Amino acid sequence: MKTWNIYLSGEIHTDWRDEIKAGASGLPVAFSAPVTDHDASDDCGVVIMGAESDKFWHDHKGAKLNAIRTRTLIEEADIVVVRFGEKYKQWNAAFDAGMAAALGKALIIVHGADHQHALKEVDAAALAVCSEPSQVAQILTYVIEGQLPTATRAAAE
């Protein structure tokens, strides 16, 4: 049986990744994600390669190191899930979505109604757009097992 590689991109301030993982329990999936420790992600370049007096170069070093992980895992993914949270502008998440779309990856976008207009082009590139992490788990169940979740099926009838 195939093991599906699922890359979970996007906001790092809530436990949405854990919710998807719990909902996909028992499925043949392997999850990956960017580094979600915000300080580690921001400072990795200067911690490893040396301090920078200019914040631009500080961020530049970190972004390049993070890109090694992000690009590799998106390229290896069968499905890329990108969540846009409520509180912050997640430019990196939009970049990941664009990269996934350019690579022809199956793309699932998660965001609330307040982002519908701002993300219309990102949504247009996705194969599914939903508002809750639980819906992603249900999509994975359907795509991988070919079956609707029981509670969802009953509600549709």
Coordinates of N, CA and C in Angstrom, one line a residue:
M1 N 0.8 -1.2 0.0 CA 0.0 0.0 0.0 C 0.9 1.2 0.0
K2 N 0.5 2.2 -0.8 CA 1.2 3.5 -0.9 C 1.2 4.2 0.4
T3 N 2.3 4.8 0.8 CA 2.3 5.8 1.9 C 2.3 7.2 1.3
W4 N 1.3 8.0 1.6 CA 1.1 9.3 1.1 C 1.9 10.3 1.9
N5 N 2.7 11.1 1.2 CA 3.5 12.2 1.8 C 2.7 13.5 1.8
I6 N 2.4 14.0 3.0 CA 1.6 15.1 3.2 C 2.4 16.2 3.8
Y7 N 2.5 17.4 3.2 CA 3.3 18.5 3.7 C 2.3 19.5 4.3
L8 N 2.5 19.9 5.5 CA 1.6 20.8 6.2 C 2.3 22.2 6.3
S9 N 1.9 23.1 5.5 CA 2.5 24.5 5.5 C 1.5 25.5 6.1
G10 N 2.1 26.6 6.6 CA 1.2 27.7 7.0 C 1.4 28.1 8.4
E11 N 0.4 28.7 9.0 CA 0.6 29.4 10.3 C 1.0 28.4 11.4
I12 N 1.8 29.0 12.3 CA 2.4 28.2 13.3 C 1.9 28.5 14.7
H13 N 0.8 29.2 14.9 CA 0.4 29.7 16.2 C -0.7 28.9 16.8
T14 N -1.3 27.9 16.1 CA -2.3 27.0 16.6 C -1.9 25.6 16.4
D15 N -2.8 24.7 16.9 CA -2.5 23.2 16.8 C -3.2 22.5 15.6
W16 N -3.4 23.2 14.5 CA -4.1 22.7 13.4 C -3.5 21.4 12.8
R17 N -2.1 21.4 12.9 CA -1.4 20.2 12.3 C -1.8 19.0 13.2
D18 N -1.8 19.1 14.5 CA -2.1 18.0 15.4 C -3.5 17.5 15.1
E19 N -4.5 18.4 14.8 CA -5.8 18.1 14.5 C -5.9 17.2 13.3
I20 N -5.2 17.6 12.2 CA -5.2 16.8 11.0 C -4.6 15.5 11.2
K21 N -3.5 15.4 11.9 CA -2.8 14.2 12.2 C -3.7 13.2 13.0
A22 N -4.4 13.7 14.0 CA -5.3 12.9 14.8 C -6.5 12.4 13.9
G23 N -7.0 13.2 13.0 CA -8.1 12.8 12.2 C -7.7 11.9 11.1
A24 N -6.4 11.8 10.8 CA -5.9 10.9 9.7 C -5.2 9.7 10.3
S25 N -5.4 9.5 11.6 CA -4.8 8.4 12.3 C -5.3 7.1 11.7
G26 N -4.4 6.2 11.4 CA -4.7 4.9 10.7 C -4.6 4.9 9.2
L27 N -4.4 6.1 8.6 CA -4.2 6.2 7.2 C -2.8 6.0 6.9
P28 N -2.4 5.5 5.7 CA -1.0 5.3 5.3 C -0.4 6.7 4.9
V29 N -0.1 7.5 5.8 CA 0.4 8.9 5.6 C 1.7 9.1 6.4
A30 N 2.5 10.0 5.8 CA 3.7 10.5 6.5 C 3.6 12.0 6.4
F31 N 3.6 12.7 7.5 CA 3.4 14.1 7.6 C 4.8 14.8 7.7
S32 N 4.9 15.9 7.0 CA 6.1 16.8 7.2 C 5.7 18.2 7.3
A33 N 6.6 19.1 7.7 CA 6.2 20.5 7.9 C 7.5 21.3 7.9
P34 N 7.3 22.6 7.8 CA 8.5 23.5 8.0 C 8.8 23.5 9.5
V35 N 10.0 24.1 9.9 CA 10.3 24.2 11.3 C 9.2 25.2 11.9
T36 N 8.6 24.7 12.9 CA 7.5 25.5 13.5 C 7.9 26.2 14.8
D37 N 9.1 26.1 15.2 CA 9.7 26.9 16.3 C 10.1 28.2 15.7
H38 N 9.3 29.3 15.9 CA 9.4 30.6 15.3 C 10.8 31.1 15.5
D39 N 11.3 31.1 16.7 CA 12.7 31.6 17.0 C 13.8 30.9 16.3
A40 N 13.6 29.5 16.3 CA 14.6 28.7 15.6 C 14.6 29.0 14.1
S41 N 13.4 29.1 13.5 CA 13.3 29.4 12.1 C 13.9 30.8 11.7
D42 N 13.6 31.8 12.6 CA 14.2 33.1 12.3 C 15.7 33.2 12.5
D43 N 16.2 32.5 13.5 CA 17.6 32.7 13.8 C 18.6 31.6 13.3
C44 N 18.1 30.6 12.6 CA 18.9 29.4 12.2 C 20.2 29.9 11.5
G45 N 20.0 30.8 10.5 CA 21.1 31.2 9.7 C 22.3 31.9 10.5
V46 N 21.9 32.8 11.4 CA 23.0 33.4 12.2 C 23.5 32.5 13.3
V47 N 22.7 31.6 13.8 CA 23.2 30.7 14.8 C 24.3 29.8 14.2
I48 N 24.0 29.3 13.0 CA 24.8 28.3 12.3 C 26.0 29.0 11.6
M49 N 25.7 30.1 10.9 CA 26.7 30.6 10.0 C 27.3 32.0 10.4
G50 N 26.9 32.5 11.6 CA 27.5 33.7 12.1 C 26.5 34.9 12.1
A51 N 26.7 35.7 13.1 CA 25.9 36.9 13.3 C 26.0 37.9 12.1
E52 N 24.9 38.7 12.0 CA 24.8 39.8 11.0 C 24.4 41.0 11.7
S53 N 25.0 42.1 11.4 CA 24.6 43.4 12.0 C 23.4 44.0 11.4
D54 N 23.1 43.6 10.1 CA 22.0 44.1 9.4 C 20.9 43.1 9.4
K55 N 19.7 43.5 9.9 CA 18.6 42.5 10.0 C 18.2 41.9 8.7
F56 N 18.4 42.6 7.6 CA 18.1 42.0 6.3 C 18.9 40.7 6.1
W57 N 20.2 40.8 6.3 CA 21.1 39.6 6.1 C 20.8 38.6 7.1
H58 N 20.4 38.9 8.4 CA 20.0 38.0 9.4 C 18.9 37.1 8.9
D59 N 17.8 37.8 8.4 CA 16.6 37.1 7.8 C 17.0 36.4 6.6
H60 N 17.8 36.9 5.7 CA 18.2 36.3 4.5 C 18.8 34.9 4.7
K61 N 19.8 34.9 5.6 CA 20.4 33.6 5.9 C 19.4 32.6 6.4
G62 N 18.6 33.0 7.3 CA 17.6 32.1 7.8 C 16.6 31.6 6.8
A63 N 16.2 32.5 5.9 CA 15.2 32.1 4.8 C 15.9 31.1 3.9
K64 N 17.1 31.3 3.6 CA 17.8 30.3 2.7 C 17.9 28.9 3.3
L65 N 18.3 28.9 4.6 CA 18.4 27.6 5.2 C 17.0 26.9 5.3
N66 N 16.0 27.7 5.7 CA 14.6 27.1 5.8 C 14.1 26.7 4.4
A67 N 14.6 27.3 3.3 CA 14.2 26.9 2.0 C 14.7 25.6 1.6
I68 N 15.8 25.2 2.1 CA 16.4 23.8 1.8 C 15.3 22.8 2.3
R69 N 14.8 22.9 3.5 CA 13.9 22.0 4.0 C 12.5 22.1 3.2
T70 N 12.0 23.3 3.1 CA 10.7 23.6 2.5 C 10.7 23.1 1.1
R71 N 11.6 23.4 0.3 CA 11.6 23.0 -1.1 C 11.7 21.5 -1.3
T72 N 12.6 20.9 -0.5 CA 12.8 19.5 -0.6 C 11.5 18.7 -0.2
L73 N 10.9 19.1 0.9 CA 9.7 18.4 1.4 C 8.5 18.7 0.5
I74 N 8.3 19.9 -0.1 CA 7.2 20.1 -1.0 C 7.4 19.3 -2.3
E75 N 8.7 19.2 -2.8 CA 8.9 18.4 -4.0 C 8.6 17.0 -3.7
E76 N 8.8 16.5 -2.5 CA 8.6 15.0 -2.2 C 7.1 14.8 -1.8
A77 N 6.3 15.8 -1.6 CA 5.0 15.6 -1.2 C 4.0 15.1 -2.3
D78 N 3.1 14.3 -1.9 CA 2.0 14.0 -2.8 C 0.9 15.0 -2.7
I79 N 0.6 15.5 -1.5 CA -0.4 16.5 -1.2 C 0.2 17.6 -0.3
V80 N 0.0 18.8 -0.6 CA 0.4 20.0 0.1 C -0.8 20.7 0.7
V81 N -0.8 20.8 2.0 CA -1.9 21.5 2.7 C -1.3 22.8 3.2
V82 N -2.0 23.9 2.9 CA -1.5 25.2 3.3 C -2.7 25.9 4.1
R83 N -2.3 26.2 5.4 CA -3.3 26.9 6.2 C -2.9 28.4 6.4
F84 N -3.9 29.2 6.2 CA -3.8 30.7 6.4 C -4.6 31.0 7.7
G85 N -3.9 31.4 8.7 CA -4.5 31.7 10.0 C -5.2 33.1 10.0
E86 N -5.8 33.4 11.1 CA -6.6 34.6 11.3 C -5.7 35.8 11.5
K87 N -4.6 35.6 12.3 CA -4.0 36.8 12.9 C -2.9 37.4 12.1
Y88 N -2.1 36.7 11.4 CA -0.9 37.2 10.7 C -1.0 37.0 9.2
K89 N -0.3 37.9 8.5 CA -0.1 37.7 7.1 C 0.9 36.6 6.9
Q90 N 0.6 35.6 6.2 CA 1.5 34.5 6.0 C 2.0 34.4 4.6
W91 N 3.0 35.3 4.3 CA 3.5 35.4 2.9 C 4.2 34.1 2.6
N92 N 4.9 33.5 3.5 CA 5.6 32.3 3.2 C 4.6 31.2 2.9
A93 N 3.4 31.2 3.5 CA 2.4 30.2 3.1 C 1.9 30.4 1.7
A94 N 1.7 31.6 1.3 CA 1.3 31.9 -0.1 C 2.4 31.5 -1.0
F95 N 3.7 31.7 -0.7 CA 4.8 31.3 -1.5 C 4.8 29.7 -1.6
D96 N 4.6 29.0 -0.5 CA 4.6 27.6 -0.6 C 3.4 27.1 -1.4
A97 N 2.3 27.7 -1.4 CA 1.1 27.3 -2.2 C 1.5 27.5 -3.7
G98 N 2.1 28.6 -4.0 CA 2.5 28.9 -5.4 C 3.5 27.9 -5.9
M99 N 4.4 27.5 -5.0 CA 5.5 26.6 -5.4 C 4.8 25.2 -5.6
A100 N 3.9 24.8 -4.8 CA 3.2 23.5 -4.9 C 2.4 23.5 -6.2
A101 N 1.7 24.6 -6.5 CA 0.9 24.6 -7.7 C 1.8 24.6 -8.9
A102 N 3.0 25.3 -8.9 CA 3.9 25.2 -10.0 C 4.4 23.8 -10.3
L103 N 4.6 23.1 -9.2 CA 5.1 21.7 -9.3 C 4.0 20.7 -9.6
G104 N 2.8 21.1 -9.7 CA 1.7 20.2 -10.1 C 1.3 19.4 -8.9
K105 N 1.5 19.8 -7.7 CA 1.1 19.1 -6.5 C -0.3 19.2 -6.2
A106 N -1.0 18.2 -5.6 CA -2.3 18.3 -5.2 C -2.3 19.3 -4.0
L107 N -3.1 20.3 -4.1 CA -3.0 21.4 -3.1 C -4.4 21.6 -2.4
I108 N -4.3 21.6 -1.1 CA -5.5 21.8 -0.2 C -5.2 23.1 0.5
I109 N -6.2 24.1 0.5 CA -6.0 25.3 1.2 C -7.0 25.4 2.3
V110 N -6.6 25.9 3.4 CA -7.5 26.0 4.6 C -7.4 27.5 5.1
H111 N -8.6 28.1 5.1 CA -8.7 29.5 5.7 C -10.1 29.8 6.0
G112 N -10.3 30.9 6.8 CA -11.6 31.3 7.1 C -12.2 32.2 6.1
A113 N -13.5 32.6 6.2 CA -14.2 33.4 5.3 C -13.6 34.8 5.1
D114 N -12.9 35.3 6.1 CA -12.3 36.6 6.0 C -11.2 36.7 5.0
H115 N -10.6 35.6 4.6 CA -9.5 35.6 3.6 C -10.0 35.2 2.2
Q116 N -11.3 35.0 2.0 CA -11.7 34.5 0.7 C -11.3 35.4 -0.5
H117 N -11.5 36.7 -0.3 CA -11.1 37.6 -1.4 C -9.6 37.7 -1.6
A118 N -8.9 37.9 -0.5 CA -7.4 38.1 -0.6 C -6.7 36.8 -1.2
L119 N -7.3 35.7 -1.0 CA -6.7 34.4 -1.4 C -7.4 33.8 -2.7
K120 N -8.2 34.6 -3.4 CA -8.9 34.0 -4.5 C -8.1 33.3 -5.5
E121 N -6.9 33.9 -5.8 CA -6.0 33.3 -6.8 C -5.4 32.0 -6.3
V122 N -5.0 32.0 -5.0 CA -4.5 30.8 -4.4 C -5.5 29.7 -4.3
D123 N -6.7 30.1 -4.0 CA -7.9 29.2 -3.9 C -8.1 28.6 -5.3
A124 N -8.0 29.4 -6.4 CA -8.2 28.9 -7.7 C -7.2 27.8 -8.1
A125 N -6.0 27.8 -7.6 CA -5.0 26.9 -7.9 C -5.2 25.6 -7.1
A126 N -6.0 25.6 -6.1 CA -6.2 24.4 -5.2 C -7.2 23.4 -5.7
L127 N -7.0 22.2 -5.4 CA -8.0 21.1 -5.7 C -9.1 21.1 -4.6
A128 N -8.8 21.6 -3.5 CA -9.8 21.7 -2.4 C -9.5 23.0 -1.6
V129 N -10.6 23.6 -1.2 CA -10.5 24.8 -0.2 C -11.5 24.5 0.9
C130 N -11.0 24.6 2.1 CA -11.9 24.3 3.2 C -11.6 25.3 4.4
S131 N -12.4 25.3 5.4 CA -12.2 26.2 6.5 C -11.7 25.6 7.8
E132 N -11.8 24.3 7.9 CA -11.4 23.6 9.1 C -10.4 22.5 8.9
P133 N -9.5 22.3 9.8 CA -8.5 21.2 9.7 C -9.2 19.8 9.7
S134 N -10.3 19.7 10.4 CA -11.1 18.4 10.4 C -11.5 18.1 9.0
Q135 N -11.8 19.1 8.2 CA -12.2 18.8 6.8 C -11.0 18.3 6.0
V136 N -9.8 18.7 6.3 CA -8.6 18.2 5.6 C -8.5 16.7 5.9
A137 N -8.7 16.3 7.2 CA -8.6 14.9 7.6 C -9.7 14.1 6.8
Q138 N -10.9 14.6 6.7 CA -11.9 14.0 5.9 C -11.6 13.8 4.4
I139 N -11.0 14.9 3.9 CA -10.5 14.8 2.5 C -9.5 13.7 2.3
L140 N -8.5 13.7 3.2 CA -7.5 12.6 3.2 C -8.1 11.2 3.2
T141 N -9.0 11.0 4.1 CA -9.7 9.8 4.3 C -10.4 9.4 2.9
Y142 N -11.1 10.3 2.3 CA -11.8 10.0 1.1 C -10.8 9.8 0.0
V143 N -9.8 10.6 -0.2 CA -8.8 10.4 -1.3 C -8.0 9.1 -1.2
I144 N -7.6 8.8 0.0 CA -6.8 7.6 0.2 C -7.6 6.3 0.3
E145 N -8.7 6.3 1.0 CA -9.5 5.1 1.2 C -10.7 5.0 0.2
G146 N -11.0 6.1 -0.4 CA -12.2 6.1 -1.3 C -13.5 6.0 -0.6
Q147 N -13.6 6.4 0.6 CA -14.8 6.4 1.4 C -15.1 7.7 2.1
L148 N -16.3 8.0 2.2 CA -16.7 9.2 2.9 C -16.8 8.9 4.4
P149 N -16.4 9.8 5.2 CA -16.5 9.6 6.7 C -18.0 9.4 7.0
T150 N -18.3 8.5 7.9 CA -19.7 8.1 8.2 C -20.6 9.3 8.6
A151 N -20.1 10.1 9.5 CA -20.9 11.2 10.0 C -21.1 12.2 8.8
T152 N -20.2 12.4 7.9 CA -20.4 13.3 6.8 C -21.4 12.8 5.8
R153 N -21.3 11.5 5.6 CA -22.2 10.8 4.7 C -23.7 10.9 5.2
A154 N -23.9 10.7 6.5 CA -25.2 10.8 7.1 C -25.8 12.2 7.0
A155 N -24.9 13.2 7.2 CA -25.4 14.6 7.1 C -25.8 15.0 5.7
A156 N -25.1 14.4 4.7 CA -25.4 14.8 3.3 C -26.7 14.2 2.8
E157 N -27.1 13.1 3.5 CA -28.3 12.4 3.0 C -29.5 13.1 3.7

